[in-house]
């Protein structure tokens, strides 16, 4: 691999993973979310080529693929490189002509554990490809193009939360995002607490089909409610009173999915208020209510996630604990007093291992900056 092109020194771009503090399964319902970017990242080192090919190398997998930007009908390979190729394809389809490049990718975001390694690789690749092609693209557009790559090329119907926070996150801040208008506020997180992420080490194979099923149930709810409430375009537009009033004829499961989304949006707003008033107790109560709603109404938790939350919530110095991300395994997020973190880690790891036989990974995270060139 030649790195000797004159005036063509490599540049490195970083994009972070994320943890969602509250607002789960609301993004694809035009609702509210409150994630933070975390200090685990994907790094893309890029330098250009004379032709229109991308040579994409993963240092972590020790694999390399080539992609021709002039290929007329590119298809996914069901491979990590789909995230990079998908982003390149969407940039080109949006009219942004790319230069060929060598890309070297590495990362430390735990894979498949709900911390958005996929958005991190998409966003880091997008930033690298854009800069390498001397383009300037608005970060909101970039977030939407990365989401499109995941929706249409990779084939996962995700919302906008992960790509957005990977671009707009800030150190020491949570990001309150309106997924309809894409307006956001950065809310300071107190430096007396850490974001502690507990990885159950369990992944469920059917997570994506269950995710799509939840989306379909939300759409069914909207369709039903719009018969009486013609202005309803998404669950975002429905109040809990309206849901109760028009719940007749709704299958119980669809009703409970809708109830989760509607109450979760309200919890995000309340949580933002609590954070602004430095009321961590209240914030933690809302996290607990979010977990219960995800467990009972939305049914995306798992016995390992429930156990991890139960082990954490009564420990000293813990304000709140809940599952985070899509669910069916993956991680919990915990808000823990800085000086109780080590004790928290020890106790949770020991108890979790005792019950499940699995040794959990526990990450003490800082809210971090969004994508940047290093
Ligand atoms: C996954 C998706 C996000 C969001 C969450 C659930 O992480 O990528 O868009 O829908 O699930 O909140």
XYZ file of C-alpha atoms and ligand atoms in Angstrom:
386
model
C 0.000 0.000 0.000
C 1.704 3.169 -1.143
C 1.708 6.217 1.046
C 4.236 8.045 -1.062
C 2.028 10.351 -3.138
C 3.484 13.825 -3.077
C 1.371 16.427 -1.261
C -0.901 13.705 -0.107
C -0.219 13.026 3.509
C -2.799 10.980 5.425
C -5.396 12.651 7.605
C -7.204 10.973 10.500
C -10.835 11.447 11.504
C -12.487 10.233 14.676
C -16.161 9.646 15.442
C -17.482 8.461 18.812
C -19.917 5.797 19.936
C -22.785 6.902 22.142
C -24.822 6.057 25.162
C -28.452 7.092 25.373
C -29.396 8.544 28.763
C -33.129 8.572 28.101
C -35.542 8.593 25.137
C -35.469 5.052 23.776
C -37.292 3.972 20.616
C -38.577 7.513 20.218
C -36.280 8.701 17.400
C -38.138 6.887 14.613
C -41.408 8.206 16.042
C -40.308 11.826 15.421
C -39.764 12.128 19.174
C -37.143 13.255 21.695
C -33.879 11.603 22.738
C -31.022 12.467 25.086
C -27.814 10.637 24.182
C -24.194 11.581 24.880
C -21.157 10.815 22.738
C -18.681 8.654 24.675
C -14.913 8.284 24.777
C -14.865 5.163 22.599
C -14.282 5.920 18.941
C -13.711 4.738 15.408
C -10.700 6.240 13.615
C -10.363 6.527 9.848
C -7.016 7.400 8.315
C -7.363 8.514 4.720
C -5.200 9.547 1.802
C -6.201 9.944 -1.802
C -5.593 7.934 -4.965
C -5.464 9.046 -8.552
C -8.364 6.786 -9.621
C -11.956 6.457 -8.359
C -11.405 3.438 -6.165
C -11.713 3.087 -2.434
C -9.336 0.669 -0.800
C -10.795 0.065 2.641
C -8.770 -1.722 5.270
C -9.872 -2.745 8.748
C -6.955 -3.062 11.133
C -9.164 -4.756 13.715
C -10.342 -7.495 11.335
C -7.124 -7.510 9.316
C -9.171 -7.442 6.122
C -9.259 -5.277 3.053
C -11.862 -4.640 0.354
C -11.875 -2.546 -2.767
C -14.798 -0.574 -4.129
C -15.088 1.282 -7.420
C -16.950 4.573 -7.034
C -18.061 4.229 -10.682
C -19.735 0.869 -10.090
C -23.242 1.307 -11.459
C -25.225 -0.935 -9.167
C -23.349 -1.460 -5.897
C -24.760 -4.053 -3.539
C -24.142 -4.776 0.102
C -21.852 -7.679 0.957
C -23.176 -8.217 4.503
C -19.758 -7.231 5.771
C -18.297 -4.441 7.954
C -17.250 -2.603 4.778
C -20.937 -2.020 3.915
C -20.989 0.892 6.375
C -18.181 2.654 4.514
C -19.339 1.773 1.010
C -22.932 2.700 1.914
C -21.819 6.140 3.031
C -19.788 6.638 -0.164
C -22.760 5.544 -2.279
C -25.158 7.925 -0.501
C -22.725 10.846 -0.768
C -22.374 10.243 -4.505
C -26.136 9.800 -4.989
C -26.667 13.144 -3.258
C -24.418 14.725 -5.903
C -21.163 14.931 -3.936
C -18.450 13.625 -6.230
C -15.777 11.741 -4.302
C -12.103 11.184 -4.991
C -10.625 7.728 -4.743
C -8.888 6.997 -1.458
C -7.127 4.572 0.810
C -8.904 4.221 4.146
C -7.496 2.526 7.224
C -10.005 1.886 9.962
C -9.620 0.948 13.590
C -11.774 1.448 16.633
C -12.404 0.718 20.270
C -16.211 0.976 20.420
C -17.373 -2.448 21.692
C -19.045 -4.130 18.713
C -22.672 -5.224 18.740
C -23.308 -4.068 22.295
C -25.651 -1.168 21.603
C -23.032 1.610 21.784
C -23.366 2.476 18.101
C -20.141 1.303 16.583
C -22.011 1.370 13.260
C -22.852 5.069 13.433
C -19.263 5.757 14.520
C -17.790 4.006 11.467
C -20.309 5.688 9.158
C -19.660 9.156 10.507
C -15.864 8.815 10.679
C -15.817 7.508 7.080
C -18.161 10.253 5.896
C -15.981 12.980 7.447
C -12.869 11.413 5.933
C -14.357 11.018 2.429
C -15.760 14.553 2.454
C -12.468 16.133 3.506
C -10.454 14.000 1.108
C -12.681 15.199 -1.742
C -12.381 18.882 -0.672
C -16.137 19.112 -0.101
C -17.988 21.026 2.577
C -21.210 19.449 3.763
C -23.429 20.638 6.574
C -23.297 18.285 9.566
C -27.077 17.803 9.626
C -26.990 16.664 6.005
C -24.091 14.368 6.827
C -26.046 12.788 9.706
C -29.019 12.185 7.419
C -26.816 10.697 4.677
C -25.203 8.313 7.162
C -28.635 7.257 8.414
C -29.699 6.719 4.810
C -26.643 4.539 4.226
C -27.665 2.368 7.154
C -31.358 2.309 6.149
C -30.991 1.740 2.437
C -27.589 0.131 1.925
C -26.849 -1.812 5.095
C -30.567 -2.561 5.515
C -31.209 -1.560 9.141
C -34.151 0.829 9.592
C -32.553 2.874 12.375
C -33.579 6.373 13.458
C -31.356 9.478 13.426
C -30.143 9.496 17.054
C -26.821 7.657 16.730
C -25.466 9.432 13.651
C -26.598 12.793 14.979
C -24.885 12.530 18.344
C -21.736 11.129 16.707
C -21.549 14.463 14.848
C -22.950 16.938 17.374
C -21.985 15.507 20.789
C -19.866 17.607 23.150
C -17.588 16.849 26.072
C -19.363 16.918 29.450
C -22.748 17.400 27.766
C -25.857 15.401 26.992
C -27.614 16.206 23.736
C -31.347 16.823 23.827
C -32.534 16.250 20.273
C -35.879 16.773 18.624
C -35.794 14.045 15.983
C -38.422 15.797 13.866
C -36.955 19.295 13.548
C -33.357 18.199 14.284
C -33.090 21.111 16.698
C -31.002 20.335 19.740
C -29.655 21.646 23.029
C -26.445 20.621 24.771
C -27.091 20.153 28.481
C -24.148 20.186 30.919
C -23.695 16.974 32.901
C -22.503 17.519 36.471
C -18.872 16.548 37.028
C -19.826 14.821 40.280
C -21.182 11.805 38.360
C -19.831 9.345 35.811
C -21.684 7.611 33.033
C -21.064 3.979 33.818
C -21.933 1.481 31.115
C -22.416 -2.181 32.005
C -22.169 -4.660 29.164
C -24.296 -7.764 29.775
C -22.129 -9.573 27.183
C -25.330 -10.985 25.716
C -26.454 -10.281 22.163
C -29.711 -11.502 20.772
C -29.720 -12.716 17.234
C -33.307 -11.639 16.545
C -32.811 -8.052 17.687
C -33.198 -6.484 14.237
C -36.368 -8.306 13.304
C -37.853 -7.384 16.692
C -36.740 -3.766 16.131
C -38.514 -3.671 12.774
C -41.578 -5.284 14.305
C -41.717 -2.511 16.949
C -41.486 0.118 14.215
C -44.337 -1.523 12.335
C -46.462 -1.606 15.495
C -45.871 2.125 16.035
C -46.901 2.768 12.431
C -50.033 0.666 12.955
C -50.826 2.755 16.043
C -50.453 5.989 14.062
C -52.675 4.684 11.284
C -55.378 3.742 13.753
C -55.256 7.012 15.714
C -55.159 9.144 12.551
C -58.701 7.967 11.763
C -59.907 10.184 14.619
C -56.992 12.573 14.859
C -56.201 13.543 11.247
C -53.263 15.757 12.243
C -51.365 12.841 13.706
C -48.358 12.026 11.504
C -46.291 10.173 14.120
C -46.668 9.070 17.737
C -44.918 12.322 18.591
C -48.210 14.072 17.860
C -50.336 12.030 20.276
C -50.982 12.844 23.941
C -51.547 10.148 26.522
C -55.147 11.367 26.969
C -55.800 10.955 23.245
C -54.320 7.480 23.298
C -56.627 6.516 26.182
C -59.622 8.060 24.446
C -59.080 6.249 21.148
C -57.550 2.991 22.341
C -60.659 0.946 21.491
C -59.996 -1.441 18.607
C -56.227 -1.141 19.158
C -54.667 -4.550 19.806
C -53.309 -4.520 23.375
C -49.731 -4.944 22.171
C -49.946 -1.961 19.818
C -51.569 0.090 22.591
C -48.679 -0.656 24.950
C -46.056 0.154 22.294
C -47.759 3.521 21.750
C -47.992 4.131 25.493
C -44.256 3.580 25.844
C -43.372 6.059 23.112
C -45.766 8.743 24.330
C -44.737 8.492 27.987
C -41.042 8.242 27.037
C -41.196 11.549 25.151
C -42.672 13.143 28.277
C -39.903 11.596 30.383
C -37.216 13.068 28.137
C -38.644 16.546 28.608
C -38.908 16.032 32.361
C -35.345 14.682 32.461
C -34.059 17.759 30.614
C -35.812 19.925 33.208
C -34.297 17.897 36.047
C -30.804 18.189 34.554
C -31.159 21.949 34.192
C -32.087 22.130 37.891
C -29.213 19.810 38.883
C -31.824 17.400 40.242
C -30.081 14.069 39.705
C -32.491 12.183 41.965
C -35.399 13.127 39.724
C -33.334 12.336 36.644
C -32.622 8.888 38.068
C -36.300 8.242 38.826
C -37.112 9.012 35.214
C -34.409 6.581 34.060
C -36.002 3.889 36.240
C -39.462 4.631 34.829
C -38.016 4.476 31.307
C -36.564 1.044 32.012
C -39.872 -0.279 33.358
C -41.712 1.030 30.321
C -39.192 -0.560 27.942
C -39.458 -3.821 29.863
C -43.227 -4.026 30.295
C -44.790 -1.972 27.495
C -42.240 -2.016 24.703
C -40.837 -5.444 25.642
C -37.302 -4.886 24.417
C -35.412 -5.659 27.634
C -33.962 -9.058 28.536
C -33.447 -10.957 31.762
C -29.769 -9.989 31.780
C -30.553 -6.283 31.312
C -33.205 -6.435 34.040
C -30.763 -8.145 36.374
C -28.022 -5.604 35.648
C -30.431 -2.742 36.412
C -31.689 -4.432 39.590
C -28.165 -5.028 40.860
C -27.221 -1.416 40.253
C -30.164 0.609 41.392
C -29.890 0.070 45.151
C -26.152 0.603 45.375
C -24.754 3.620 47.155
C -24.090 6.596 44.889
C -26.362 5.391 42.072
C -28.922 7.921 40.829
C -30.340 5.950 37.954
C -29.952 2.758 35.898
C -31.651 1.613 32.728
C -31.093 -0.390 29.569
C -29.705 1.726 26.739
C -29.955 1.422 22.946
C -32.185 -0.901 20.969
C -32.351 -3.587 23.678
C -32.527 -7.411 23.658
C -29.102 -7.509 25.269
C -26.258 -5.039 25.077
C -25.675 -2.487 27.816
C -27.189 -0.576 30.693
C -26.343 3.045 31.505
C -25.890 4.149 35.093
C -25.452 7.562 36.642
C -23.029 7.059 39.516
C -21.284 9.396 41.975
C -17.639 9.725 40.953
C -16.315 8.566 44.316
C -18.586 5.500 44.389
C -17.721 4.279 40.922
C -14.994 1.789 41.826
C -17.154 0.172 44.498
C -20.095 0.087 42.047
C -17.979 -1.645 39.459
C -16.736 -4.298 41.880
C -20.141 -5.093 43.340
C -22.075 -5.224 40.072
C -19.438 -7.353 38.338
C -19.319 -9.833 41.222
C -23.081 -10.230 41.600
C -23.751 -10.399 37.864
C -21.151 -13.088 37.434
C -22.509 -15.029 40.378
C -26.016 -15.167 38.904
C -25.266 -15.539 35.188
C -21.801 -17.056 35.052
C -20.883 -14.247 32.634
C -18.129 -11.779 33.309
C -19.475 -8.309 32.397
C -17.417 -5.472 30.989
C -17.968 -2.199 32.832
C -16.856 1.062 31.224
C -16.513 4.328 33.094
C -17.205 6.905 30.429
C -16.973 10.619 29.883
C -19.347 12.487 27.610
C -17.130 13.419 24.664
C -16.879 15.523 21.545
C -18.494 14.536 18.278
C -16.580 13.769 15.088
C -13.376 15.695 14.446
C -10.149 15.629 12.530
C -7.184 14.719 14.714
C -30.899 1.734 17.883
C -31.110 2.655 16.676
C -31.506 4.067 17.121
C -32.662 4.029 18.119
C -32.369 3.034 19.239
C -33.524 2.873 20.184
O -29.773 2.152 18.598
O -29.921 2.735 15.935
O -31.840 4.837 15.996
O -33.868 3.730 17.482
O -32.035 1.758 18.724
O -33.729 4.045 20.896
